[in-house]
Short mmCIF file of N, CA, C and O in Angstrom, two decimals:
data_model
loop_
_atom_site.label_atom_id
_atom_site.label_comp_id
_atom_site.label_asym_id
_atom_site.label_seq_id
_atom_site.Cartn_x
_atom_site.Cartn_y
_atom_site.Cartn_z
N UNK A 1 -23.78 94.54 10.27
CA UNK A 1 -23.46 95.28 11.34
C UNK A 1 -24.13 95.14 12.35
O UNK A 1 -25.25 94.68 12.22
N UNK A 2 -23.68 95.11 13.69
CA UNK A 2 -24.54 95.08 14.72
C UNK A 2 -25.46 96.08 14.93
O UNK A 2 -25.00 97.34 14.99
N UNK A 3 -26.55 95.67 14.82
CA UNK A 3 -27.47 96.93 15.13
C UNK A 3 -28.16 96.99 16.70
O UNK A 3 -28.90 97.74 17.01
N UNK A 4 -27.45 96.29 17.50
CA UNK A 4 -27.53 96.19 18.82
C UNK A 4 -29.06 95.51 19.50
O UNK A 4 -29.40 95.37 20.80
N UNK A 5 -29.66 94.93 18.69
CA UNK A 5 -30.80 94.25 19.03
C UNK A 5 -30.52 92.62 19.36
O UNK A 5 -31.29 92.21 20.35
N UNK A 6 -29.33 92.09 18.90
CA UNK A 6 -29.06 91.01 19.59
C UNK A 6 -28.22 90.95 20.79
O UNK A 6 -27.20 91.65 20.93
N UNK A 7 -28.29 90.10 21.51
CA UNK A 7 -27.31 90.03 22.82
C UNK A 7 -26.31 89.53 22.58
O UNK A 7 -25.80 88.56 21.35
N UNK A 8 -25.24 89.74 23.31
CA UNK A 8 -23.91 89.30 22.98
C UNK A 8 -23.75 87.76 23.00
O UNK A 8 -24.45 87.10 24.13
N UNK A 9 -23.14 87.07 22.10
CA UNK A 9 -23.16 85.54 22.13
C UNK A 9 -21.88 85.08 22.68
O UNK A 9 -20.93 85.71 22.39
N UNK A 10 -22.01 84.63 23.90
CA UNK A 10 -20.49 84.06 24.74
C UNK A 10 -20.51 82.51 24.53
O UNK A 10 -21.50 81.88 25.06
N UNK A 11 -19.37 82.18 23.98
CA UNK A 11 -19.19 80.84 23.50
C UNK A 11 -17.92 80.45 24.44
O UNK A 11 -16.88 81.05 24.44
N UNK A 12 -18.33 79.32 25.25
CA UNK A 12 -17.30 78.86 26.24
C UNK A 12 -16.65 77.50 26.08
O UNK A 12 -17.56 76.79 25.56
N UNK A 13 -15.44 77.67 25.85
CA UNK A 13 -14.92 76.11 25.49
C UNK A 13 -14.89 75.45 26.75
O UNK A 13 -13.99 75.68 27.75
N UNK A 14 -15.66 74.59 27.06
CA UNK A 14 -15.98 73.74 28.46
C UNK A 14 -14.41 73.17 28.70
O UNK A 14 -14.23 73.30 29.98
N UNK A 15 -13.91 72.43 27.80
CA UNK A 15 -12.77 71.84 28.27
C UNK A 15 -11.69 72.41 28.77
O UNK A 15 -10.82 72.02 29.53
N UNK A 16 -11.37 73.60 28.11
CA UNK A 16 -10.17 74.60 28.33
C UNK A 16 -10.77 75.16 29.69
O UNK A 16 -9.67 75.45 30.49
N UNK A 17 -11.76 75.77 29.83
CA UNK A 17 -12.01 76.28 31.15
C UNK A 17 -12.05 75.49 32.40
O UNK A 17 -11.35 75.55 33.39
N UNK A 18 -12.71 74.24 32.24
CA UNK A 18 -12.56 73.10 33.15
C UNK A 18 -11.31 72.77 33.44
O UNK A 18 -10.78 72.51 34.71
N UNK A 19 -10.60 72.49 32.50
CA UNK A 19 -9.08 72.31 32.77
C UNK A 19 -8.12 73.26 33.01
O UNK A 19 -6.81 72.85 33.42
N UNK A 20 -8.70 74.30 33.33
CA UNK A 20 -7.81 75.47 33.69
C UNK A 20 -7.64 75.61 35.22
O UNK A 20 -6.71 76.35 35.68
N UNK A 21 -8.27 74.56 36.03
CA UNK A 21 -8.19 74.65 37.39
C UNK A 21 -7.75 72.92 37.85
O UNK A 21 -8.83 72.12 37.53
N UNK A 22 -6.67 72.74 38.61
CA UNK A 22 -6.52 71.27 38.59
C UNK A 22 -7.28 70.87 40.27
O UNK A 22 -6.72 70.77 41.13
N UNK A 23 -8.68 70.84 39.78
CA UNK A 23 -9.65 70.42 41.08
C UNK A 23 -10.00 68.98 41.19
O UNK A 23 -10.84 68.54 41.58
N UNK A 24 -9.41 67.96 40.06
CA UNK A 24 -9.85 66.85 39.95
C UNK A 24 -10.91 66.52 39.12
O UNK A 24 -11.32 65.56 38.83
N UNK A 25 -11.20 67.52 38.00
CA UNK A 25 -12.06 67.32 36.87
C UNK A 25 -11.54 65.98 36.10
O UNK A 25 -12.76 65.60 35.68
N UNK A 26 -10.60 65.48 36.06
CA UNK A 26 -10.42 64.78 35.11
C UNK A 26 -10.78 63.37 35.55
O UNK A 26 -11.16 62.31 34.82
N UNK A 27 -11.28 63.12 36.85
CA UNK A 27 -12.27 62.03 37.48
C UNK A 27 -13.61 62.13 36.93
O UNK A 27 -14.02 60.92 36.87
N UNK A 28 -13.80 63.14 36.64
CA UNK A 28 -15.34 63.16 36.27
C UNK A 28 -15.85 64.45 35.33
O UNK A 28 -16.00 65.64 35.57
N UNK A 29 -15.34 64.31 33.96
CA UNK A 29 -15.30 65.59 33.11
C UNK A 29 -16.71 65.90 32.76
O UNK A 29 -17.01 66.97 32.83
N UNK A 30 -17.61 64.85 32.63
CA UNK A 30 -19.09 65.29 32.39
C UNK A 30 -19.47 65.99 33.77
O UNK A 30 -20.23 67.26 33.78
N UNK A 31 -19.51 65.73 35.08
CA UNK A 31 -19.58 66.04 36.15
C UNK A 31 -18.94 67.77 36.21
O UNK A 31 -19.65 68.66 36.54
N UNK A 32 -17.86 67.61 35.73
CA UNK A 32 -17.02 69.05 35.74
C UNK A 32 -17.64 69.92 34.75
O UNK A 32 -17.93 71.17 35.02
N UNK A 33 -18.24 69.56 33.65
CA UNK A 33 -18.70 70.26 32.48
C UNK A 33 -20.26 70.89 33.25
O UNK A 33 -20.96 71.97 33.09
N UNK A 34 -20.86 70.09 33.93
CA UNK A 34 -22.21 70.35 34.46
C UNK A 34 -22.10 71.22 35.37
O UNK A 34 -23.08 72.27 35.59
N UNK A 35 -21.23 71.07 36.39
CA UNK A 35 -20.92 72.36 37.45
C UNK A 35 -20.62 73.54 36.67
O UNK A 35 -20.94 74.76 36.99
N UNK A 36 -19.83 73.43 35.57
CA UNK A 36 -19.39 75.16 34.95
C UNK A 36 -20.91 75.26 34.21
O UNK A 36 -21.11 76.68 34.43
N UNK A 37 -21.70 74.50 33.69
CA UNK A 37 -22.92 74.95 33.01
C UNK A 37 -23.78 75.59 34.16
O UNK A 37 -24.18 76.84 33.90
N UNK A 38 -23.77 75.04 35.42
CA UNK A 38 -24.74 75.65 36.28
C UNK A 38 -24.28 76.82 36.94
O UNK A 38 -25.04 77.59 37.46
N UNK A 39 -22.84 76.94 37.14
CA UNK A 39 -22.50 78.40 37.34
C UNK A 39 -22.83 79.21 36.24
O UNK A 39 -23.24 80.47 36.78
N UNK A 40 -22.40 78.99 35.16
CA UNK A 40 -22.78 79.90 34.06
C UNK A 40 -24.40 80.20 34.12
O UNK A 40 -24.63 81.65 34.18
N UNK A 41 -25.29 79.33 34.36
CA UNK A 41 -26.52 79.61 34.52
C UNK A 41 -26.92 80.34 35.50
O UNK A 41 -27.93 81.56 35.56
N UNK A 42 -26.22 80.33 36.83
CA UNK A 42 -26.40 80.91 37.91
C UNK A 42 -25.97 82.40 37.83
O UNK A 42 -26.54 83.40 37.99
N UNK A 43 -24.73 82.59 37.37
CA UNK A 43 -23.97 83.84 37.24
C UNK A 43 -23.73 84.45 36.15
O UNK A 43 -23.29 85.99 36.24
N UNK A 44 -24.16 83.91 35.07
CA UNK A 44 -24.21 84.73 33.79
C UNK A 44 -22.49 84.91 33.49
O UNK A 44 -21.82 84.05 33.71
N UNK A 45 -22.29 86.04 32.88
CA UNK A 45 -20.97 86.79 32.55
C UNK A 45 -20.32 87.54 33.39
O UNK A 45 -21.00 88.76 33.52
N UNK A 46 -20.01 87.40 34.53
CA UNK A 46 -19.34 88.26 35.60
C UNK A 46 -18.94 89.54 35.10
O UNK A 46 -17.99 89.55 34.16
N UNK A 47 -19.55 90.54 35.33
CA UNK A 47 -18.80 91.96 35.11
C UNK A 47 -19.49 92.51 33.75
O UNK A 47 -19.23 93.47 33.24
N UNK A 48 -20.36 91.66 33.01
CA UNK A 48 -21.33 92.17 31.95
C UNK A 48 -22.63 92.33 32.43
O UNK A 48 -23.28 91.55 32.89
N UNK A 49 -23.08 93.65 32.33
CA UNK A 49 -24.11 94.23 32.77
C UNK A 49 -25.31 93.78 31.88
O UNK A 49 -26.67 93.42 32.13
N UNK A 50 -25.21 93.91 30.51
CA UNK A 50 -25.97 93.66 29.30
C UNK A 50 -26.33 92.04 29.21
O UNK A 50 -25.97 91.35 29.96
N UNK A 51 -27.53 91.87 28.33
CA UNK A 51 -27.89 90.47 28.12
C UNK A 51 -27.21 89.69 27.57
O UNK A 51 -26.26 90.22 26.40
N UNK A 52 -26.86 88.45 27.71
CA UNK A 52 -26.04 87.59 26.84
C UNK A 52 -26.82 86.02 26.76
O UNK A 52 -27.64 85.81 27.41
N UNK A 53 -26.42 85.57 25.50
CA UNK A 53 -26.65 84.35 25.24
C UNK A 53 -25.17 83.43 25.29
O UNK A 53 -24.52 83.47 24.76
N UNK A 54 -25.41 82.51 26.47
CA UNK A 54 -24.45 81.43 26.76
C UNK A 54 -24.66 80.29 26.09
O UNK A 54 -25.42 79.81 26.20
N UNK A 55 -23.41 79.99 25.40
CA UNK A 55 -23.28 78.56 24.93
C UNK A 55 -22.04 77.95 25.01
O UNK A 55 -20.95 78.38 25.24
N UNK A 56 -22.19 76.79 25.97
CA UNK A 56 -21.09 75.86 26.23
C UNK A 56 -20.95 74.88 25.40
O UNK A 56 -21.83 74.07 24.92
N UNK A 57 -19.81 74.60 24.62
CA UNK A 57 -19.33 73.56 23.72
C UNK A 57 -18.66 72.61 24.71
O UNK A 57 -17.70 72.85 25.35
N UNK A 58 -19.18 71.41 24.70
CA UNK A 58 -18.56 70.18 25.29
C UNK A 58 -18.18 69.24 24.18
O UNK A 58 -18.67 68.89 23.12
N UNK A 59 -17.16 68.37 24.57
CA UNK A 59 -16.63 67.23 23.62
C UNK A 59 -16.35 66.13 24.44
O UNK A 59 -16.16 66.05 25.77
N UNK A 60 -16.11 64.91 23.73
CA UNK A 60 -15.42 63.69 24.33
C UNK A 60 -16.29 63.29 25.38
O UNK A 60 -17.57 63.31 25.41
N UNK A 61 -15.53 63.15 26.61
CA UNK A 61 -16.36 62.45 27.82
C UNK A 61 -17.48 63.38 28.27
O UNK A 61 -18.29 62.73 29.21
N UNK A 62 -17.41 64.54 27.89
CA UNK A 62 -18.41 65.68 28.77
C UNK A 62 -19.68 65.78 27.81
O UNK A 62 -20.60 66.43 28.18
N UNK A 63 -19.61 64.96 26.62
CA UNK A 63 -21.01 64.87 25.88
C UNK A 63 -21.94 64.15 26.82
O UNK A 63 -21.89 63.31 27.60
N UNK A 64 -23.29 64.74 26.53
CA UNK A 64 -24.29 64.20 27.14
C UNK A 64 -24.74 65.32 28.21
O UNK A 64 -25.90 65.09 28.95
N UNK A 65 -24.00 66.39 28.30
CA UNK A 65 -24.74 67.26 29.36
C UNK A 65 -25.42 68.10 28.50
O UNK A 65 -25.26 68.35 27.59
N UNK A 66 -26.65 68.32 29.24
CA UNK A 66 -27.88 69.00 28.66
C UNK A 66 -28.14 70.49 29.02
O UNK A 66 -27.38 70.95 30.00
N UNK A 67 -28.52 70.93 28.30
CA UNK A 67 -28.84 72.42 28.16
C UNK A 67 -29.74 72.67 29.39
O UNK A 67 -30.64 72.03 29.68
N UNK A 68 -29.73 73.97 29.98
CA UNK A 68 -30.58 74.50 30.92
C UNK A 68 -31.00 75.81 30.70
O UNK A 68 -30.27 76.51 29.99
N UNK A 69 -31.97 76.23 31.46
CA UNK A 69 -32.38 77.79 31.08
C UNK A 69 -31.33 78.73 31.38
O UNK A 69 -30.37 78.47 32.56
N UNK A 70 -30.91 79.37 30.12
CA UNK A 70 -29.90 80.33 30.36
C UNK A 70 -28.54 80.05 29.74
O UNK A 70 -27.49 80.78 29.59
N UNK A 71 -28.35 78.59 29.53
CA UNK A 71 -27.13 78.16 28.88
C UNK A 71 -27.71 76.97 27.97
O UNK A 71 -28.10 75.89 28.29
N UNK A 72 -27.08 77.11 26.53
CA UNK A 72 -27.46 76.23 25.68
C UNK A 72 -26.23 75.57 25.29
O UNK A 72 -24.91 75.83 25.45
N UNK A 73 -26.21 74.08 25.54
CA UNK A 73 -24.91 73.31 25.63
C UNK A 73 -24.99 72.69 24.03
O UNK A 73 -26.06 72.21 23.59
N UNK A 74 -23.77 72.83 23.43
CA UNK A 74 -23.62 72.32 22.11
C UNK A 74 -22.49 71.28 22.25
O UNK A 74 -21.36 71.33 22.62
N UNK A 75 -23.04 69.74 21.81
CA UNK A 75 -21.95 69.02 21.80
C UNK A 75 -21.20 68.77 20.66
O UNK A 75 -21.87 68.89 19.45
N UNK A 76 -19.82 68.83 20.69
CA UNK A 76 -18.92 68.82 19.41
C UNK A 76 -19.02 67.21 18.88
O UNK A 76 -18.68 66.48 19.59
N UNK A 77 -19.50 67.24 17.59
CA UNK A 77 -19.14 65.92 17.16
C UNK A 77 -17.80 65.42 16.84
O UNK A 77 -17.53 64.43 16.88
N UNK A 78 -16.92 66.36 16.76
CA UNK A 78 -15.54 65.94 16.74
C UNK A 78 -14.56 67.00 17.61
O UNK A 78 -15.15 66.99 18.73
N UNK A 79 -13.95 67.78 17.16
CA UNK A 79 -13.30 68.68 17.69
C UNK A 79 -14.22 69.85 18.43
O UNK A 79 -14.91 70.43 17.38
N UNK A 80 -14.04 70.05 19.62
CA UNK A 80 -14.44 71.10 20.07
C UNK A 80 -14.22 72.60 19.68
O UNK A 80 -14.99 73.42 19.40
N UNK A 81 -12.89 72.63 19.18
CA UNK A 81 -12.24 73.90 18.73
C UNK A 81 -13.09 74.07 17.38
O UNK A 81 -13.42 75.15 17.29
N UNK A 82 -12.95 73.00 16.71
CA UNK A 82 -13.53 73.26 15.18
C UNK A 82 -15.11 73.66 15.40
O UNK A 82 -15.57 74.59 14.33
N UNK A 83 -15.81 73.15 16.25
CA UNK A 83 -17.07 73.45 16.52
C UNK A 83 -17.34 74.98 17.08
O UNK A 83 -18.13 75.83 16.56
N UNK A 84 -16.33 75.52 17.83
CA UNK A 84 -16.64 76.81 18.32
C UNK A 84 -16.28 77.71 17.08
O UNK A 84 -16.95 78.52 16.94
N UNK A 85 -15.31 77.41 16.26
CA UNK A 85 -15.00 78.24 14.91
C UNK A 85 -16.43 78.45 14.24
O UNK A 85 -16.57 79.48 13.86
N UNK A 86 -16.86 77.20 14.09
CA UNK A 86 -18.15 77.25 13.16
C UNK A 86 -19.41 78.20 13.77
O UNK A 86 -20.05 78.78 12.94
N UNK A 87 -19.30 78.05 15.19
CA UNK A 87 -20.42 78.88 15.72
C UNK A 87 -20.10 80.48 15.60
O UNK A 87 -21.10 80.96 15.35
N UNK A 88 -18.82 80.65 16.09
CA UNK A 88 -18.49 81.93 15.43
C UNK A 88 -18.67 82.59 14.16
O UNK A 88 -19.17 83.60 13.84
N UNK A 89 -18.42 81.59 13.29
CA UNK A 89 -18.64 82.17 11.88
C UNK A 89 -19.91 81.97 11.40
O UNK A 89 -20.48 83.11 10.55
N UNK A 90 -20.96 81.36 12.05
CA UNK A 90 -22.30 81.29 12.20
C UNK A 90 -23.06 82.51 12.51
O UNK A 90 -23.92 83.23 12.01
N UNK A 91 -22.39 83.30 13.52
CA UNK A 91 -22.89 84.43 14.24
C UNK A 91 -22.80 85.68 13.02
O UNK A 91 -23.23 86.62 13.56
N UNK A 92 -21.83 85.62 12.21
CA UNK A 92 -21.73 86.59 11.38
C UNK A 92 -21.37 88.06 11.86
O UNK A 92 -20.54 88.21 12.49
N UNK A 93 -22.36 88.93 11.80
CA UNK A 93 -22.10 90.40 12.34
C UNK A 93 -22.59 90.56 13.98
O UNK A 93 -22.46 91.59 14.37
N UNK A 94 -22.75 89.35 14.53
CA UNK A 94 -23.49 89.64 15.57
C UNK A 94 -22.21 89.71 16.66
O UNK A 94 -21.14 88.82 16.55
N UNK A 95 -22.25 90.48 17.87
CA UNK A 95 -21.11 90.59 18.69
C UNK A 95 -20.95 88.98 19.52
O UNK A 95 -21.91 88.57 20.01
N UNK A 96 -19.36 88.71 19.47
CA UNK A 96 -19.22 87.54 19.84
C UNK A 96 -18.14 87.34 20.77
O UNK A 96 -17.07 88.25 20.29
N UNK A 97 -18.35 86.67 21.81
CA UNK A 97 -17.01 86.58 22.83
C UNK A 97 -16.99 85.35 22.94
O UNK A 97 -17.68 84.37 23.45
N UNK A 98 -15.60 84.65 22.84
CA UNK A 98 -15.11 83.21 23.09
C UNK A 98 -14.34 83.03 24.38
O UNK A 98 -13.33 84.00 24.68
N UNK A 99 -14.58 82.29 25.15
CA UNK A 99 -13.96 82.21 26.53
C UNK A 99 -12.97 80.73 26.36
O UNK A 99 -13.37 79.39 26.25
N UNK A 100 -11.84 81.11 26.07
CA UNK A 100 -10.62 79.78 26.03
C UNK A 100 -9.25 80.68 26.40
O UNK A 100 -9.24 81.89 26.16
N UNK A 101 -8.34 79.72 26.80
CA UNK A 101 -7.01 80.13 26.71
C UNK A 101 -6.33 79.40 25.64
O UNK A 101 -4.97 79.62 25.71
N UNK A 102 -6.67 78.59 24.94
CA UNK A 102 -6.40 77.96 23.84
C UNK A 102 -5.61 78.85 22.70
O UNK A 102 -6.33 79.55 22.09
N UNK A 103 -4.45 78.85 22.58
CA UNK A 103 -3.79 80.05 21.68
C UNK A 103 -4.22 79.90 20.40
O UNK A 103 -4.65 80.73 19.56
N UNK A 104 -4.47 78.76 19.75
CA UNK A 104 -4.76 78.31 18.30
C UNK A 104 -5.96 78.86 18.23
O UNK A 104 -6.37 79.53 17.31
N UNK A 105 -6.90 78.09 18.97
CA UNK A 105 -8.34 78.61 19.11
C UNK A 105 -8.47 80.27 18.94
O UNK A 105 -9.32 80.71 18.36
N UNK A 106 -7.91 80.82 19.82
CA UNK A 106 -8.07 82.33 20.09
C UNK A 106 -7.68 82.94 18.72
O UNK A 106 -8.51 83.95 18.18
N UNK A 107 -6.60 82.50 18.04
CA UNK A 107 -6.44 83.21 16.72
C UNK A 107 -7.45 82.77 15.81
O UNK A 107 -7.55 83.79 15.03
N UNK A 108 -7.92 81.67 15.56
CA UNK A 108 -8.83 81.33 14.80
C UNK A 108 -10.21 82.10 14.74
O UNK A 108 -10.54 82.65 13.74
N UNK A 109 -10.56 82.22 16.10
CA UNK A 109 -12.01 82.98 16.16
C UNK A 109 -11.73 84.76 16.09
O UNK A 109 -12.41 85.12 15.49
N UNK A 110 -10.45 85.18 16.59
CA UNK A 110 -10.00 86.51 16.21
C UNK A 110 -10.24 86.92 14.83
O UNK A 110 -10.47 87.83 14.34
N UNK A 111 -9.54 85.90 14.11
CA UNK A 111 -9.53 86.08 12.71
C UNK A 111 -11.15 86.36 11.99
O UNK A 111 -11.29 86.97 10.96
N UNK A 112 -12.03 85.94 12.72
CA UNK A 112 -13.56 85.95 12.56
C UNK A 112 -14.10 87.02 13.22
O UNK A 112 -15.36 87.31 12.82
N UNK A 113 -13.28 87.74 13.91
CA UNK A 113 -14.20 88.92 14.48
C UNK A 113 -14.57 88.85 15.85
O UNK A 113 -15.04 89.71 16.62
N UNK A 114 -14.35 87.61 16.24
CA UNK A 114 -14.83 87.62 17.83
C UNK A 114 -13.60 88.30 18.94
O UNK A 114 -12.39 88.31 18.56
N UNK A 115 -14.13 88.65 19.91
CA UNK A 115 -13.52 89.01 20.99
C UNK A 115 -13.20 87.72 21.77
O UNK A 115 -13.60 86.49 21.73
N UNK A 116 -11.86 87.47 22.60
CA UNK A 116 -11.50 86.45 23.44
C UNK A 116 -11.08 86.70 24.73
O UNK A 116 -10.27 88.04 24.91
N UNK A 117 -11.46 86.10 25.89
CA UNK A 117 -11.02 86.14 27.18
C UNK A 117 -10.68 84.99 27.78
O UNK A 117 -11.21 84.06 27.07
N UNK A 118 -9.98 84.97 28.61
CA UNK A 118 -9.66 83.84 29.47
C UNK A 118 -10.55 83.15 30.19
O UNK A 118 -11.59 83.73 30.69
N UNK A 119 -10.35 81.96 30.56
CA UNK A 119 -11.15 81.32 31.79
C UNK A 119 -11.44 81.95 32.99
O UNK A 119 -12.76 81.91 33.37
N UNK A 120 -10.75 82.79 33.43
CA UNK A 120 -10.83 83.48 34.56
C UNK A 120 -12.35 84.45 34.69
O UNK A 120 -12.91 84.58 35.48
N UNK A 121 -12.69 84.81 33.37
CA UNK A 121 -13.72 85.70 32.89
C UNK A 121 -14.94 84.93 33.50
O UNK A 121 -15.94 85.66 33.76
N UNK A 122 -15.12 83.75 33.54
CA UNK A 122 -16.38 83.01 33.99
C UNK A 122 -16.06 81.91 35.18
O UNK A 122 -17.07 81.34 35.51
N UNK A 123 -14.77 82.00 35.42
CA UNK A 123 -14.91 81.03 36.78
C UNK A 123 -15.02 82.03 38.07
O UNK A 123 -15.07 81.37 39.02
N UNK A 124 -15.21 83.11 37.98
CA UNK A 124 -15.43 84.17 39.17
C UNK A 124 -14.23 84.50 40.10
O UNK A 124 -14.64 84.97 41.08
N UNK A 125 -13.35 84.06 39.26
CA UNK A 125 -11.98 84.73 40.52
C UNK A 125 -11.14 85.52 39.43
O UNK A 125 -10.00 85.87 39.78
N UNK A 126 -11.80 86.41 38.63
CA UNK A 126 -10.91 87.39 37.88
C UNK A 126 -10.77 88.45 38.55
O UNK A 126 -11.20 88.94 39.63
#
């Protein structure tokens, strides 16, 4: 059970969040992931007052994005969705929030006890 000592673990599906806004991200996937990482480092989880641990999961062309203070970047060796599910499973009894609009991923992590919100939760336009 959660004893309240660990901050909320927020796992962000970078490809899904970046892809949710047609702003030209496809021309520079790595740059788009870096901008998302920097926004997360600056703003945290909008609307959440408590401490959070932010994890940004990147894949494909966005690999190579590095961690910064406040945001740990995890490069998925294969499927980003599979890595997100693994991270949720590893969290065990820790409170966990996954940011994605991917229906199948939402189902998979909810089965493991994670809460799920859509990309607007971290885009700042919610």
